[in-house]
Structure formats: structure tokens, C-alpha cells
Amino acid sequence: MPHITVDYSPRLGGAFDRPAFATALHTLVVEAAGSQGTCKVFFRAASETYVMGGEDPAIPVVHVEVALLPGRSEGTLTRLSQRALRLLRSFVVPDAVCSVEVRQLDAYSLDPTRLSPAAPGARAVTARGRRCEAAAAAEPRDGVLVRRPRC
């Protein structure tokens, strides 16, 4: 479920292997956060980036935001942020300014009724972020499989 957004300076060009970073970050997030499902990774090249405050304003910048459903401890979020930052540093030029933010989606809207058919033992998430066992059976409604989580 995690949503990951990577904003980066276009100055990085081909020096930033985005597909390889997305794959490695997905593996890290699933492992470190105990996430279910697939990560959605969005890369956005900023048209302009500047590092202000005395440093060379042409230094490349990369900021990663990892947004997770609620329920992880502050310690888990902090460790994930630190590990993601180390991973990011291994993918960009040494002089790049890098940052990582890991946060919980406290006001996230989710429609748990439009889940694809789940494997046995799959988990669903309610709108309040409670993890529940997915219902064993689904009922079709208007051409959509509707699953009711058992909490």
C-alpha cells in the first residue's frame, strides 16, 4: 500500500538509476514497515531546484516521501527513514543533498470494498487503518467484487 514520491533535480540526469532505486526501496519498505501489498512509486523531476544558504545553488537535490497507513511506531518510522536515506545515498552522486520523510496517512481515504480477489489469509485495511482478515468470500455488485473485512 505504501505511496512513495521521489522529487529530484533534473541535473542528476542518467546518474540516478530510478528503476533500480524503486525496486530496492520497495523491498526495503515492505521489509522494514511490514507493509502489505505493492508500493506505488512516483518520480517527479523538479523543473528547478536550488540549495540556498551559502552552498552552491546548483547542487542536485533528492527528497523521498514514504507514506504508510497508520499503525507503525515512531521507532519503526525513524529506522525506515534512516535506512531509506542510506539506500538513496548509494544511488546518487556524492554531492547531492538528500532527505527522506516517512509519515503515516492519518487522513487517508480508502475504499476497502473494491479489493481485488485476495489470496487465502490476505489482509484488508479499514478506513481507520485497522488491519483485518479479508473475508473468505466476495459478492459481485455492479461488476465489482465486494469484500467485507472481518475485524
PDB file of C-alpha atoms in Angstrom, residues 36-139:
ATOM      1  CA  GLN A  36       1.186  -5.491   2.729  1.00  0.00           C
ATOM      2  CA  GLY A  37       0.582  -5.036  -0.961  1.00  0.00           C
ATOM      3  CA  THR A  38       2.551  -3.136  -3.526  1.00  0.00           C
ATOM      4  CA  CYS A  39       4.351   0.173  -3.336  1.00  0.00           C
ATOM      5  CA  LYS A  40       3.325   2.906  -5.721  1.00  0.00           C
ATOM      6  CA  VAL A  41       6.405   4.928  -6.630  1.00  0.00           C
ATOM      7  CA  PHE A  42       6.116   8.318  -8.315  1.00  0.00           C
ATOM      8  CA  PHE A  43       9.206  10.105  -9.651  1.00  0.00           C
ATOM      9  CA  ARG A  44       8.989  13.836 -10.308  1.00  0.00           C
ATOM     10  CA  ALA A  45      11.814  15.777 -11.890  1.00  0.00           C
ATOM     11  CA  ALA A  46      11.576  19.281 -10.490  1.00  0.00           C
ATOM     12  CA  SER A  47      11.896  21.914 -13.183  1.00  0.00           C
ATOM     13  CA  GLU A  48      14.100  23.975 -10.861  1.00  0.00           C
ATOM     14  CA  THR A  49      15.867  23.149  -7.619  1.00  0.00           C
ATOM     15  CA  TYR A  50      18.218  25.290  -5.568  1.00  0.00           C
ATOM     16  CA  VAL A  51      20.186  24.749  -2.393  1.00  0.00           C
ATOM     17  CA  MET A  52      20.136  28.082  -0.598  1.00  0.00           C
ATOM     18  CA  GLY A  53      22.088  29.344   2.375  1.00  0.00           C
ATOM     19  CA  GLY A  54      25.675  29.658   1.224  1.00  0.00           C
ATOM     20  CA  GLU A  55      26.121  26.376  -0.599  1.00  0.00           C
ATOM     21  CA  ASP A  56      26.386  26.065  -4.355  1.00  0.00           C
ATOM     22  CA  PRO A  57      22.807  26.520  -5.592  1.00  0.00           C
ATOM     23  CA  ALA A  58      23.467  24.081  -8.464  1.00  0.00           C
ATOM     24  CA  ILE A  59      23.917  21.079  -6.139  1.00  0.00           C
ATOM     25  CA  PRO A  60      21.398  18.340  -7.036  1.00  0.00           C
ATOM     26  CA  VAL A  61      18.587  17.636  -4.565  1.00  0.00           C
ATOM     27  CA  VAL A  62      16.586  14.446  -3.951  1.00  0.00           C
ATOM     28  CA  HIS A  63      13.684  14.172  -1.494  1.00  0.00           C
ATOM     29  CA  VAL A  64      11.863  10.890  -0.860  1.00  0.00           C
ATOM     30  CA  GLU A  65       8.496  10.729   0.882  1.00  0.00           C
ATOM     31  CA  VAL A  66       7.159   7.378   2.073  1.00  0.00           C
ATOM     32  CA  ALA A  67       3.517   7.441   3.170  1.00  0.00           C
ATOM     33  CA  LEU A  68       2.151   4.436   5.076  1.00  0.00           C
ATOM     34  CA  LEU A  69      -1.167   3.513   6.609  1.00  0.00           C
ATOM     35  CA  PRO A  70      -1.273   4.186  10.366  1.00  0.00           C
ATOM     36  CA  GLY A  71      -0.167   1.699  12.961  1.00  0.00           C
ATOM     37  CA  ARG A  72       3.638   1.793  12.984  1.00  0.00           C
ATOM     38  CA  SER A  73       5.644   3.015  15.953  1.00  0.00           C
ATOM     39  CA  GLU A  74       7.775   6.157  15.830  1.00  0.00           C
ATOM     40  CA  GLY A  75      10.816   3.919  16.119  1.00  0.00           C
ATOM     41  CA  THR A  76       9.790   1.941  13.037  1.00  0.00           C
ATOM     42  CA  LEU A  77       9.236   5.137  11.057  1.00  0.00           C
ATOM     43  CA  THR A  78      12.600   6.568  12.168  1.00  0.00           C
ATOM     44  CA  ARG A  79      14.530   3.381  11.336  1.00  0.00           C
ATOM     45  CA  LEU A  80      12.833   3.163   7.936  1.00  0.00           C
ATOM     46  CA  SER A  81      13.740   6.803   7.241  1.00  0.00           C
ATOM     47  CA  GLN A  82      17.392   6.228   8.153  1.00  0.00           C
ATOM     48  CA  ARG A  83      17.649   3.043   6.079  1.00  0.00           C
ATOM     49  CA  ALA A  84      15.936   4.686   3.102  1.00  0.00           C
ATOM     50  CA  LEU A  85      18.364   7.615   3.314  1.00  0.00           C
ATOM     51  CA  ARG A  86      21.368   5.249   3.279  1.00  0.00           C
ATOM     52  CA  LEU A  87      19.867   3.467   0.281  1.00  0.00           C
ATOM     53  CA  LEU A  88      19.228   6.762  -1.535  1.00  0.00           C
ATOM     54  CA  ARG A  89      22.822   7.924  -0.931  1.00  0.00           C
ATOM     55  CA  SER A  90      24.052   4.763  -2.679  1.00  0.00           C
ATOM     56  CA  PHE A  91      22.107   5.702  -5.833  1.00  0.00           C
ATOM     57  CA  VAL A  92      23.018   9.384  -6.277  1.00  0.00           C
ATOM     58  CA  VAL A  93      26.164  11.471  -6.772  1.00  0.00           C
ATOM     59  CA  PRO A  94      28.118  12.173  -3.574  1.00  0.00           C
ATOM     60  CA  ASP A  95      27.448  15.933  -3.547  1.00  0.00           C
ATOM     61  CA  ALA A  96      23.635  15.587  -3.783  1.00  0.00           C
ATOM     62  CA  VAL A  97      21.545  16.898  -0.901  1.00  0.00           C
ATOM     63  CA  CYS A  98      19.296  14.008   0.144  1.00  0.00           C
ATOM     64  CA  SER A  99      16.357  13.789   2.517  1.00  0.00           C
ATOM     65  CA  VAL A 100      13.734  11.192   3.393  1.00  0.00           C
ATOM     66  CA  GLU A 101      10.406  11.667   5.155  1.00  0.00           C
ATOM     67  CA  VAL A 102       8.403   8.697   6.388  1.00  0.00           C
ATOM     68  CA  ARG A 103       4.925   9.519   7.588  1.00  0.00           C
ATOM     69  CA  GLN A 104       1.591   7.938   8.352  1.00  0.00           C
ATOM     70  CA  LEU A 105      -1.524   8.677   6.342  1.00  0.00           C
ATOM     71  CA  ASP A 106      -3.782   9.735   9.206  1.00  0.00           C
ATOM     72  CA  ALA A 107      -6.409  11.340   6.971  1.00  0.00           C
ATOM     73  CA  TYR A 108      -6.235   8.850   4.118  1.00  0.00           C
ATOM     74  CA  SER A 109      -9.405   7.903   2.254  1.00  0.00           C
ATOM     75  CA  LEU A 110      -9.606   4.268   1.261  1.00  0.00           C
ATOM     76  CA  ASP A 111     -12.416   2.270  -0.240  1.00  0.00           C
ATOM     77  CA  PRO A 112     -11.948  -1.254   1.138  1.00  0.00           C
ATOM     78  CA  THR A 113     -14.976  -2.533  -0.744  1.00  0.00           C
ATOM     79  CA  ARG A 114     -13.211  -2.569  -4.117  1.00  0.00           C
ATOM     80  CA  LEU A 115     -10.488  -5.069  -3.348  1.00  0.00           C
ATOM     81  CA  SER A 116      -9.335  -7.484  -5.974  1.00  0.00           C
ATOM     82  CA  PRO A 117      -9.761 -11.179  -5.168  1.00  0.00           C
ATOM     83  CA  ALA A 118      -7.398 -11.892  -2.305  1.00  0.00           C
ATOM     84  CA  ALA A 119      -5.333 -14.956  -1.630  1.00  0.00           C
ATOM     85  CA  PRO A 120      -6.246 -17.016   1.449  1.00  0.00           C
ATOM     86  CA  GLY A 121      -5.029 -15.269   4.570  1.00  0.00           C
ATOM     87  CA  ALA A 122      -4.793 -11.890   2.836  1.00  0.00           C
ATOM     88  CA  ARG A 123      -5.269  -8.777   4.918  1.00  0.00           C
ATOM     89  CA  ALA A 124      -7.588  -5.856   4.335  1.00  0.00           C
ATOM     90  CA  VAL A 125      -7.414  -2.382   5.858  1.00  0.00           C
ATOM     91  CA  THR A 126     -10.393  -0.439   7.106  1.00  0.00           C
ATOM     92  CA  ALA A 127     -10.794   3.292   6.593  1.00  0.00           C
ATOM     93  CA  ARG A 128      -9.488   3.813  10.134  1.00  0.00           C
ATOM     94  CA  GLY A 129      -6.322   1.873   9.343  1.00  0.00           C
ATOM     95  CA  ARG A 130      -7.258  -1.271  11.295  1.00  0.00           C
ATOM     96  CA  ARG A 131      -5.747  -4.390   9.781  1.00  0.00           C
ATOM     97  CA  CYS A 132      -8.295  -7.150   9.417  1.00  0.00           C
ATOM     98  CA  GLU A 133      -8.501 -10.588   7.874  1.00  0.00           C
ATOM     99  CA  ALA A 134     -10.074 -10.366   4.430  1.00  0.00           C
ATOM    100  CA  ALA A 135     -13.414 -12.097   4.107  1.00  0.00           C
ATOM    101  CA  ALA A 136     -13.218 -15.546   2.566  1.00  0.00           C
ATOM    102  CA  ALA A 137     -15.967 -14.855   0.050  1.00  0.00           C
ATOM    103  CA  ALA A 138     -16.676 -11.937  -2.209  1.00  0.00           C
ATOM    104  CA  GLU A 139     -20.001 -10.891  -3.592  1.00  0.00           C
TER     105      GLU A 139
END
